Amino acid sequence: MQQITVLGATGSIGSSTLDVIARHPNEYEVFALTAHSRVNELAQLCRRHRPRYAVVGTAVDARKLQRLLNGQDCEVLYGEQGLNQVASASEVDTVTAAIVGAAGLAPTLAAIRAGKKVLLANKEALVMSGALFMQAVQEHGATLLPIDSEHNAIFQCLPCNYQEGLPQTGVRRLLLTASGGPFRETTLSELAQVTPEQACAHPNWSMGQKISVDSATMMNKGLELIEACWLFAASPGQVDVVVHPQSIIHSLVDYVDGSVLAQLGNPDMRTPIAHALAWPARIDSGVQPLDLYQLARMDFFEPDLEKFVCLRLAREAAEQGGTAPAVLNAANEVAVAGFLGGQAGFLQIAQIVQRTLEQADICAADSLDCVLDADRQAREIASQWLARMS
Ligand code: NDP
Ligand code: MG
């Protein structure tokens, strides 16, 4: 019986993970569930999945959860310490890292340092501190499996010895597919007026608000480009982005002999989650089989970097290296929150990120303190730009 901690259980990835786990009660048991502010939802999940621990954001919410659980045998913890505890507890085999944003970094690193099998959805953690993160995976013998659908697809298409190096194993390049988001066909001038509601209405995937906005700006693909570089030891030049509106091909690997391997499936996160959970075995995920006759066709386009400036900025940050990706990520988190809160327009997200990258001190990302300082400074600069623009 594998013991599983789900960090970010009340979110979209958290709920897909629990759906897969519940289909295999003889293989997987929920050890801990965590949330931030959605305490009622967490209480419901605790009743259904019976974890030994539950973690919320504050002491006040912890007392509320305890009351809601009404004597159920579940220890309630709170704050970063609580998250770190359930991510690294000796009883735990697998940790799903599905907190959104930089808040997920500390508990994800705690799981890695405890040598766990980590199912990574929280791409922001890896983008911020890629070198340190991958070094910790090596040092502590953790198993890092991507559940971001593109990276999971690439992982499935790579040769098993890919860690020897992409050129050494015959890989020419990685091809990340992108749906293009809800504004693929919206003109630049129309983009100035789009609302958070429109930005969050993704055509193919149902996701949390932050990643939905990232998909609409294509910053999500930029973060994924950086994520791919770290996961697969690729240079930014070895990763191309191709827009594929149907989201059926989740990504591809191009080999030197001309073979191109792709992973296909219906757009449902339970497929990559089930793949990583059971790896190297395969289990039922509850996802409908792919019907190629119904699909009938697939389209491919080059991304429009004039319209989707965030994708260009992310590639530049990847090339620059050091703390540039951490700055990009922090500025984007501030700008997206500003857009969702009505303080900034859609096109100002890219402007805030660009200005912050221009102004922030970029240095080597050789310690966690360095990365956290860069994150803090970028949030300050981005918040000032946000205040100026609103
Ligand atoms: P959601 O917004 O749906 O869920 C986020 C989760 O994180 C919630 O459980 C939330 O708790 C928790 N959380 C938010 N802030 C904090 C904090 N400060 N401290 C601790 N916990 C916090 O996001 P998604 O599930 O969509 O995305 C999660 C991660 O997975 C993101 O990094 C995203 O980029 C990545 N991802 C998501 C995909 C998807 O299909 N959704 C696909 C690929 C990657 P609460 O609900 O209580 O606020
Ligand atoms: Mg993805």
Short mmCIF file of C-alpha atoms and ligand atoms in Angstrom, two decimals:
data_model
loop_
_atom_site.label_atom_id
_atom_site.label_comp_id
_atom_site.label_asym_id
_atom_site.label_seq_id
_atom_site.Cartn_x
_atom_site.Cartn_y
_atom_site.Cartn_z
CA MET A 1 0.00 0.00 0.00
CA GLN A 2 1.55 3.32 -1.08
CA GLN A 3 1.06 6.28 1.26
CA ILE A 4 0.39 9.53 -0.56
CA THR A 5 0.50 13.19 0.42
CA VAL A 6 -1.41 15.56 -1.84
CA LEU A 7 -0.13 19.13 -1.55
CA GLY A 8 -2.84 21.41 -2.96
CA ALA A 9 -5.63 18.84 -2.58
CA THR A 10 -8.45 21.38 -3.05
CA GLY A 11 -7.14 22.47 -6.46
CA SER A 12 -7.77 21.17 -9.94
CA ILE A 13 -4.72 18.85 -9.99
CA GLY A 14 -5.43 17.82 -6.39
CA SER A 15 -8.93 16.74 -7.28
CA SER A 16 -7.80 14.81 -10.39
CA THR A 17 -5.15 13.07 -8.27
CA LEU A 18 -7.72 12.04 -5.65
CA ASP A 19 -10.02 10.77 -8.39
CA VAL A 20 -7.28 8.44 -9.70
CA ILE A 21 -6.28 7.32 -6.19
CA ALA A 22 -9.89 6.48 -5.30
CA ARG A 23 -10.06 4.09 -8.29
CA HIS A 24 -7.31 1.95 -6.74
CA PRO A 25 -8.12 1.53 -3.04
CA ASN A 26 -5.91 -1.56 -2.74
CA GLU A 27 -2.80 0.21 -4.03
CA TYR A 28 -2.94 3.75 -2.67
CA GLU A 29 -3.83 5.31 0.65
CA VAL A 30 -4.09 9.05 1.36
CA PHE A 31 -1.67 10.01 4.13
CA ALA A 32 -2.18 13.80 4.11
CA LEU A 33 -4.20 16.45 2.30
CA THR A 34 -3.36 20.15 2.25
CA ALA A 35 -5.21 23.33 1.31
CA HIS A 36 -4.70 27.03 1.84
CA SER A 37 -8.03 28.77 2.39
CA ARG A 38 -10.78 26.46 1.12
CA VAL A 39 -11.37 24.85 4.51
CA ASN A 40 -14.91 23.57 3.85
CA GLU A 41 -13.75 21.82 0.68
CA LEU A 42 -10.84 20.28 2.55
CA ALA A 43 -13.18 19.02 5.28
CA GLN A 44 -15.27 17.28 2.61
CA LEU A 45 -12.17 15.69 1.10
CA CYS A 46 -11.05 14.53 4.54
CA ARG A 47 -14.41 12.83 5.12
CA ARG A 48 -14.15 11.04 1.80
CA HIS A 49 -10.44 10.08 1.78
CA ARG A 50 -9.73 9.70 5.52
CA PRO A 51 -6.16 11.09 5.64
CA ARG A 52 -4.07 10.86 8.81
CA TYR A 53 -3.13 14.55 8.52
CA ALA A 54 -4.72 17.67 7.06
CA VAL A 55 -2.94 21.00 6.65
CA VAL A 56 -4.39 24.50 6.21
CA GLY A 57 -2.89 28.00 6.05
CA THR A 58 -3.49 29.46 9.52
CA ALA A 59 -4.15 28.50 13.15
CA VAL A 60 -7.65 29.97 12.88
CA ASP A 61 -8.44 27.79 9.85
CA ALA A 62 -6.93 24.79 11.63
CA ARG A 63 -9.42 25.20 14.51
CA LYS A 64 -12.25 25.61 12.01
CA LEU A 65 -11.25 22.42 10.20
CA GLN A 66 -11.03 20.55 13.50
CA ARG A 67 -14.59 21.62 14.33
CA LEU A 68 -15.82 20.61 10.88
CA LEU A 69 -14.19 17.19 11.21
CA ASN A 70 -16.10 16.67 14.42
CA GLY A 71 -13.98 14.03 16.13
CA GLN A 72 -12.75 12.28 12.96
CA ASP A 73 -9.33 10.71 13.54
CA CYS A 74 -7.25 13.24 11.58
CA GLU A 75 -4.50 15.45 12.94
CA VAL A 76 -4.81 19.06 11.76
CA LEU A 77 -1.65 21.12 11.15
CA TYR A 78 -1.10 24.55 9.63
CA GLY A 79 1.40 26.81 7.87
CA GLU A 80 4.66 26.07 6.11
CA GLN A 81 5.85 23.86 8.95
CA GLY A 82 2.76 21.69 8.62
CA LEU A 83 3.25 21.43 4.86
CA ASN A 84 6.91 20.48 5.24
CA GLN A 85 6.03 17.89 7.88
CA VAL A 86 3.51 16.00 5.73
CA ALA A 87 5.72 16.30 2.63
CA SER A 88 8.68 14.64 4.35
CA ALA A 89 7.10 12.28 6.94
CA SER A 90 8.83 8.88 7.03
CA GLU A 91 5.55 7.01 6.37
CA VAL A 92 5.04 8.78 3.02
CA ASP A 93 6.07 7.16 -0.30
CA THR A 94 4.72 9.65 -2.83
CA VAL A 95 4.04 13.39 -2.75
CA THR A 96 1.92 15.15 -5.36
CA ALA A 97 3.25 18.73 -5.59
CA ALA A 98 0.14 20.62 -6.73
CA ILE A 99 0.28 23.90 -4.83
CA VAL A 100 0.15 26.84 -7.24
CA GLY A 101 3.05 29.28 -7.45
CA ALA A 102 6.15 29.99 -5.37
CA ALA A 103 4.29 28.90 -2.20
CA GLY A 104 4.87 25.31 -3.31
CA LEU A 105 8.66 25.55 -3.34
CA ALA A 106 9.44 24.85 0.32
CA PRO A 107 7.22 21.76 0.78
CA THR A 108 8.24 20.35 -2.61
CA LEU A 109 11.90 20.72 -1.67
CA ALA A 110 11.15 19.14 1.71
CA ALA A 111 9.73 16.08 -0.10
CA ILE A 112 12.78 15.92 -2.37
CA ARG A 113 15.21 16.22 0.52
CA ALA A 114 13.40 13.34 2.20
CA GLY A 115 14.04 11.25 -0.96
CA LYS A 116 10.36 10.84 -1.87
CA LYS A 117 8.78 10.02 -5.17
CA VAL A 118 7.54 13.48 -6.21
CA LEU A 119 4.82 13.95 -8.82
CA LEU A 120 5.49 17.50 -9.98
CA ALA A 121 2.69 19.79 -11.16
CA ASN A 122 3.98 22.92 -9.38
CA LYS A 123 6.16 24.13 -12.28
CA GLU A 124 6.80 27.52 -10.62
CA ALA A 125 8.96 25.81 -7.95
CA LEU A 126 11.21 24.28 -10.59
CA VAL A 127 11.32 27.48 -12.69
CA MET A 128 12.45 29.50 -9.67
CA SER A 129 15.22 27.27 -8.45
CA GLY A 130 15.92 24.77 -11.25
CA ALA A 131 19.62 24.10 -10.62
CA LEU A 132 19.24 23.74 -6.84
CA PHE A 133 16.08 21.70 -7.25
CA MET A 134 17.66 19.19 -9.65
CA GLN A 135 20.79 19.01 -7.51
CA ALA A 136 18.64 18.16 -4.47
CA VAL A 137 16.92 15.39 -6.48
CA GLN A 138 20.34 13.85 -7.21
CA GLU A 139 21.76 14.29 -3.73
CA HIS A 140 18.80 12.82 -1.89
CA GLY A 141 17.93 10.06 -4.36
CA ALA A 142 14.41 11.42 -4.91
CA THR A 143 12.37 10.30 -7.93
CA LEU A 144 10.98 13.27 -9.84
CA LEU A 145 8.14 12.51 -12.25
CA PRO A 146 6.47 15.29 -14.23
CA ILE A 147 2.68 15.41 -14.36
CA ASP A 148 2.51 18.61 -16.38
CA SER A 149 0.99 16.96 -19.46
CA GLU A 150 3.67 18.14 -21.92
CA HIS A 151 6.57 17.02 -19.75
CA ASN A 152 4.89 13.77 -18.92
CA ALA A 153 4.46 13.21 -22.67
CA ILE A 154 8.14 13.96 -23.33
CA PHE A 155 9.16 11.69 -20.46
CA GLN A 156 7.12 8.89 -22.07
CA CYS A 157 8.76 9.49 -25.48
CA LEU A 158 12.39 9.81 -24.34
CA PRO A 159 14.76 6.82 -24.26
CA CYS A 160 15.17 5.45 -20.72
CA ASN A 161 18.85 6.53 -20.63
CA TYR A 162 18.03 10.18 -21.54
CA GLN A 163 19.86 11.35 -18.42
CA GLU A 164 23.16 10.61 -20.22
CA GLY A 165 22.38 13.69 -22.33
CA LEU A 166 19.97 14.41 -25.18
CA PRO A 167 22.53 14.45 -28.07
CA GLN A 168 24.25 11.34 -26.64
CA THR A 169 20.96 9.45 -26.78
CA GLY A 170 20.03 10.55 -30.29
CA VAL A 171 17.53 13.27 -29.38
CA ARG A 172 17.61 16.32 -31.67
CA ARG A 173 14.98 18.46 -29.96
CA LEU A 174 11.94 18.50 -27.75
CA LEU A 175 8.68 19.83 -29.17
CA LEU A 176 6.30 21.32 -26.62
CA THR A 177 2.74 21.58 -27.86
CA ALA A 178 0.54 24.51 -26.83
CA SER A 179 -3.19 24.87 -27.33
CA GLY A 180 -2.77 28.59 -27.94
CA GLY A 181 -5.30 29.27 -25.18
CA PRO A 182 -8.62 31.11 -25.45
CA PHE A 183 -7.09 34.05 -27.37
CA ARG A 184 -5.33 32.19 -30.17
CA GLU A 185 -7.44 34.00 -32.74
CA THR A 186 -8.02 37.25 -30.84
CA THR A 187 -6.27 40.31 -32.31
CA LEU A 188 -3.73 42.32 -30.35
CA SER A 189 -6.08 45.31 -30.12
CA GLU A 190 -8.94 43.13 -28.84
CA LEU A 191 -6.60 41.64 -26.21
CA ALA A 192 -6.41 45.01 -24.43
CA GLN A 193 -10.07 44.62 -23.42
CA VAL A 194 -10.38 40.95 -22.44
CA THR A 195 -11.72 40.13 -18.97
CA PRO A 196 -10.48 37.62 -16.36
CA GLU A 197 -13.59 35.56 -17.07
CA GLN A 198 -12.70 35.29 -20.76
CA ALA A 199 -9.06 34.56 -19.94
CA CYS A 200 -10.05 31.71 -17.59
CA ALA A 201 -12.36 30.05 -20.14
CA HIS A 202 -9.80 27.65 -21.60
CA PRO A 203 -11.04 25.79 -24.70
CA ASN A 204 -9.64 22.33 -23.79
CA TRP A 205 -8.58 22.14 -20.15
CA SER A 206 -10.35 22.93 -16.88
CA MET A 207 -7.70 24.34 -14.51
CA GLY A 208 -7.06 26.73 -11.62
CA GLN A 209 -7.32 30.47 -12.31
CA LYS A 210 -3.60 31.30 -12.28
CA ILE A 211 -2.56 28.67 -14.81
CA SER A 212 -5.61 29.52 -16.94
CA VAL A 213 -4.41 33.13 -17.23
CA ASP A 214 -0.87 31.83 -17.89
CA SER A 215 -2.28 29.75 -20.75
CA ALA A 216 -4.07 32.80 -22.14
CA THR A 217 -0.84 34.89 -22.15
CA MET A 218 1.19 31.80 -23.16
CA MET A 219 3.42 32.46 -20.14
CA ASN A 220 2.43 28.90 -19.24
CA LYS A 221 4.31 27.64 -22.30
CA GLY A 222 7.25 29.87 -21.36
CA LEU A 223 7.34 28.43 -17.84
CA GLU A 224 7.07 24.97 -19.40
CA LEU A 225 10.01 25.66 -21.69
CA ILE A 226 12.13 26.45 -18.61
CA GLU A 227 10.64 23.42 -16.81
CA ALA A 228 11.64 21.17 -19.76
CA CYS A 229 15.21 22.50 -19.76
CA TRP A 230 15.66 21.49 -16.12
CA LEU A 231 13.81 18.18 -16.23
CA PHE A 232 15.55 16.88 -19.34
CA ALA A 233 18.91 18.74 -19.19
CA ALA A 234 18.08 20.56 -22.42
CA SER A 235 19.27 23.97 -23.55
CA PRO A 236 16.54 26.48 -24.49
CA GLY A 237 17.63 26.08 -28.13
CA GLN A 238 16.74 22.38 -27.96
CA VAL A 239 13.11 23.12 -27.05
CA ASP A 240 10.62 24.34 -29.68
CA VAL A 241 7.00 25.33 -29.16
CA VAL A 242 4.28 24.37 -31.63
CA VAL A 243 0.67 25.50 -31.36
CA HIS A 244 -1.74 22.57 -31.67
CA PRO A 245 -5.26 23.78 -30.86
CA GLN A 246 -6.84 20.34 -30.32
CA SER A 247 -4.52 19.44 -27.37
CA ILE A 248 -4.45 15.78 -28.38
CA ILE A 249 -0.70 15.49 -28.94
CA HIS A 250 0.71 16.45 -25.56
CA SER A 251 4.31 16.88 -26.84
CA LEU A 252 6.89 15.22 -29.09
CA VAL A 253 10.53 14.13 -29.18
CA ASP A 254 12.46 14.56 -32.44
CA TYR A 255 15.34 12.07 -32.95
CA VAL A 256 18.40 12.44 -35.21
CA ASP A 257 17.28 9.59 -37.47
CA GLY A 258 14.12 11.52 -38.38
CA SER A 259 11.80 9.62 -36.04
CA VAL A 260 9.40 11.81 -34.12
CA LEU A 261 7.68 10.19 -31.13
CA ALA A 262 4.55 11.74 -29.68
CA GLN A 263 2.20 10.94 -26.82
CA LEU A 264 -1.49 11.38 -27.58
CA GLY A 265 -4.61 11.28 -25.47
CA ASN A 266 -7.74 13.15 -24.54
CA PRO A 267 -6.96 16.37 -22.64
CA ASP A 268 -7.54 15.11 -19.10
CA MET A 269 -4.88 15.47 -16.39
CA ARG A 270 -5.79 12.09 -14.93
CA THR A 271 -3.71 10.45 -17.70
CA PRO A 272 -0.33 11.99 -16.74
CA ILE A 273 -1.22 11.68 -13.04
CA ALA A 274 -2.02 7.95 -13.36
CA HIS A 275 1.11 7.45 -15.46
CA ALA A 276 3.36 9.03 -12.84
CA LEU A 277 1.56 7.43 -9.90
CA ALA A 278 1.96 3.89 -11.21
CA TRP A 279 5.21 4.35 -13.19
CA PRO A 280 6.66 2.15 -14.58
CA ALA A 281 3.38 0.19 -14.45
CA ARG A 282 0.12 1.38 -16.06
CA ILE A 283 -3.22 1.76 -14.31
CA ASP A 284 -6.74 2.83 -15.27
CA SER A 285 -7.19 6.60 -14.94
CA GLY A 286 -10.89 6.90 -15.76
CA VAL A 287 -10.07 8.82 -18.97
CA GLN A 288 -12.15 8.06 -22.07
CA PRO A 289 -10.23 6.25 -24.84
CA LEU A 290 -9.15 8.51 -27.70
CA ASP A 291 -11.51 8.34 -30.67
CA LEU A 292 -9.44 9.20 -33.76
CA TYR A 293 -12.43 9.05 -36.13
CA GLN A 294 -14.22 11.65 -34.06
CA LEU A 295 -11.06 13.77 -33.82
CA ALA A 296 -10.61 13.54 -37.62
CA ARG A 297 -7.89 16.20 -37.88
CA MET A 298 -5.06 17.91 -36.05
CA ASP A 299 -3.62 21.35 -36.79
CA PHE A 300 -0.24 22.93 -36.09
CA PHE A 301 0.94 26.57 -36.12
CA GLU A 302 3.95 28.62 -35.18
CA PRO A 303 3.38 30.70 -32.01
CA ASP A 304 2.88 34.45 -32.56
CA LEU A 305 5.56 36.07 -30.39
CA GLU A 306 4.39 39.61 -31.15
CA LYS A 307 1.04 38.83 -29.58
CA PHE A 308 2.26 36.47 -26.87
CA VAL A 309 5.16 38.53 -25.51
CA CYS A 310 5.33 36.43 -22.31
CA LEU A 311 6.54 33.42 -24.27
CA ARG A 312 9.40 35.47 -25.73
CA LEU A 313 10.29 36.90 -22.30
CA ALA A 314 10.39 33.41 -20.80
CA ARG A 315 12.68 32.11 -23.53
CA GLU A 316 15.00 35.10 -22.99
CA ALA A 317 14.99 34.48 -19.21
CA ALA A 318 15.84 30.82 -19.84
CA GLU A 319 18.77 31.88 -22.03
CA GLN A 320 19.94 34.46 -19.51
CA GLY A 321 19.80 31.92 -16.65
CA GLY A 322 20.73 32.71 -13.03
CA THR A 323 17.85 34.31 -11.15
CA ALA A 324 16.17 35.59 -14.35
CA PRO A 325 13.56 32.78 -14.39
CA ALA A 326 12.80 33.40 -10.68
CA VAL A 327 12.30 37.10 -11.43
CA LEU A 328 10.10 36.29 -14.44
CA ASN A 329 7.98 33.94 -12.33
CA ALA A 330 7.57 36.31 -9.38
CA ALA A 331 6.67 39.28 -11.60
CA ASN A 332 4.18 37.11 -13.45
CA GLU A 333 2.52 35.95 -10.20
CA VAL A 334 2.08 39.58 -9.11
CA ALA A 335 0.84 40.68 -12.55
CA VAL A 336 -1.64 37.78 -12.89
CA ALA A 337 -3.04 38.45 -9.40
CA GLY A 338 -3.37 42.11 -10.44
CA PHE A 339 -5.21 41.16 -13.62
CA LEU A 340 -7.55 38.79 -11.76
CA GLY A 341 -8.17 41.50 -9.14
CA GLY A 342 -9.06 44.09 -11.78
CA GLN A 343 -6.00 46.33 -11.19
CA ALA A 344 -4.30 45.57 -14.52
CA GLY A 345 -5.36 44.89 -18.08
CA PHE A 346 -4.44 41.68 -19.88
CA LEU A 347 -1.64 43.22 -21.95
CA GLN A 348 -0.15 44.81 -18.84
CA ILE A 349 0.80 41.37 -17.54
CA ALA A 350 3.61 41.14 -20.11
CA GLN A 351 4.55 44.79 -19.56
CA ILE A 352 4.94 44.29 -15.81
CA VAL A 353 7.04 41.18 -16.35
CA GLN A 354 9.24 42.93 -18.91
CA ARG A 355 9.81 46.04 -16.77
CA THR A 356 10.61 43.90 -13.73
CA LEU A 357 13.16 41.85 -15.69
CA GLU A 358 14.79 45.08 -16.89
CA GLN A 359 15.01 46.55 -13.40
CA ALA A 360 15.80 43.57 -11.17
CA ASP A 361 19.34 42.52 -10.28
CA ILE A 362 19.97 39.20 -12.00
CA CYS A 363 22.63 37.09 -10.31
CA ALA A 364 23.78 33.47 -10.14
CA ALA A 365 21.09 31.25 -8.56
CA ASP A 366 23.61 29.39 -6.44
CA SER A 367 21.78 29.33 -3.12
CA LEU A 368 18.16 29.17 -2.04
CA ASP A 369 18.59 32.51 -0.23
CA CYS A 370 19.71 34.08 -3.50
CA VAL A 371 16.62 32.76 -5.28
CA LEU A 372 14.28 33.87 -2.50
CA ASP A 373 15.89 37.35 -2.48
CA ALA A 374 15.38 37.61 -6.24
CA ASP A 375 11.77 36.50 -5.79
CA ARG A 376 11.20 39.13 -3.08
CA GLN A 377 12.83 41.95 -5.04
CA ALA A 378 10.90 41.07 -8.20
CA ARG A 379 7.60 41.09 -6.28
CA GLU A 380 8.40 44.58 -4.95
CA ILE A 381 9.27 45.96 -8.38
CA ALA A 382 6.28 44.29 -10.05
CA SER A 383 3.92 45.58 -7.33
CA GLN A 384 5.17 49.13 -7.91
CA TRP A 385 4.51 48.80 -11.65
CA LEU A 386 1.10 47.35 -10.92
CA ALA A 387 0.25 50.29 -8.64
CA ARG A 388 1.45 52.73 -11.32
CA MET A 389 -0.64 51.06 -14.02
CA SER A 390 -3.89 50.75 -12.07
P1 NDP B 1 -5.65 25.53 -8.23
O1 NDP B 1 -5.71 27.01 -8.09
O2 NDP B 1 -6.84 24.80 -8.72
O3 NDP B 1 -5.19 24.88 -6.84
C1 NDP B 1 -4.11 25.39 -6.12
C2 NDP B 1 -3.93 24.64 -4.83
O4 NDP B 1 -2.86 25.24 -4.10
C3 NDP B 1 -5.15 24.68 -3.91
O5 NDP B 1 -5.23 23.52 -3.17
C4 NDP B 1 -4.82 25.87 -3.00
O6 NDP B 1 -5.49 25.84 -1.75
C5 NDP B 1 -3.33 25.66 -2.81
N1 NDP B 1 -2.65 26.91 -2.47
C6 NDP B 1 -2.80 28.13 -3.06
N2 NDP B 1 -1.99 29.04 -2.47
C7 NDP B 1 -1.34 28.39 -1.47
C8 NDP B 1 -0.40 28.80 -0.48
N3 NDP B 1 0.04 30.07 -0.39
N4 NDP B 1 0.06 27.87 0.38
C9 NDP B 1 -0.36 26.58 0.32
N5 NDP B 1 -1.26 26.14 -0.59
C10 NDP B 1 -1.74 27.04 -1.48
O7 NDP B 1 -4.38 25.24 -9.18
P2 NDP B 1 -4.15 24.02 -10.19
O8 NDP B 1 -4.51 22.73 -9.56
O9 NDP B 1 -4.72 24.36 -11.50
O10 NDP B 1 -2.56 24.10 -10.38
C11 NDP B 1 -1.66 23.67 -9.37
C12 NDP B 1 -0.25 23.63 -9.95
O11 NDP B 1 -0.23 22.65 -10.99
C13 NDP B 1 0.18 24.94 -10.60
O12 NDP B 1 1.55 25.11 -10.40
C14 NDP B 1 -0.08 24.72 -12.09
O13 NDP B 1 0.77 25.47 -12.91
C15 NDP B 1 0.20 23.23 -12.22
N6 NDP B 1 -0.48 22.57 -13.32
C16 NDP B 1 -1.85 22.56 -13.36
C17 NDP B 1 -2.53 21.96 -14.42
C18 NDP B 1 -4.03 21.87 -14.44
O14 NDP B 1 -4.57 21.23 -15.33
N7 NDP B 1 -4.73 22.47 -13.53
C19 NDP B 1 -1.78 21.36 -15.53
C20 NDP B 1 -0.37 21.37 -15.37
C21 NDP B 1 0.25 21.98 -14.31
P3 NDP B 1 -6.98 26.52 -1.57
O15 NDP B 1 -7.82 25.84 -2.59
O16 NDP B 1 -7.40 26.19 -0.19
O17 NDP B 1 -6.80 27.99 -1.81
MG MG B 2 1.10 21.89 -19.26
#
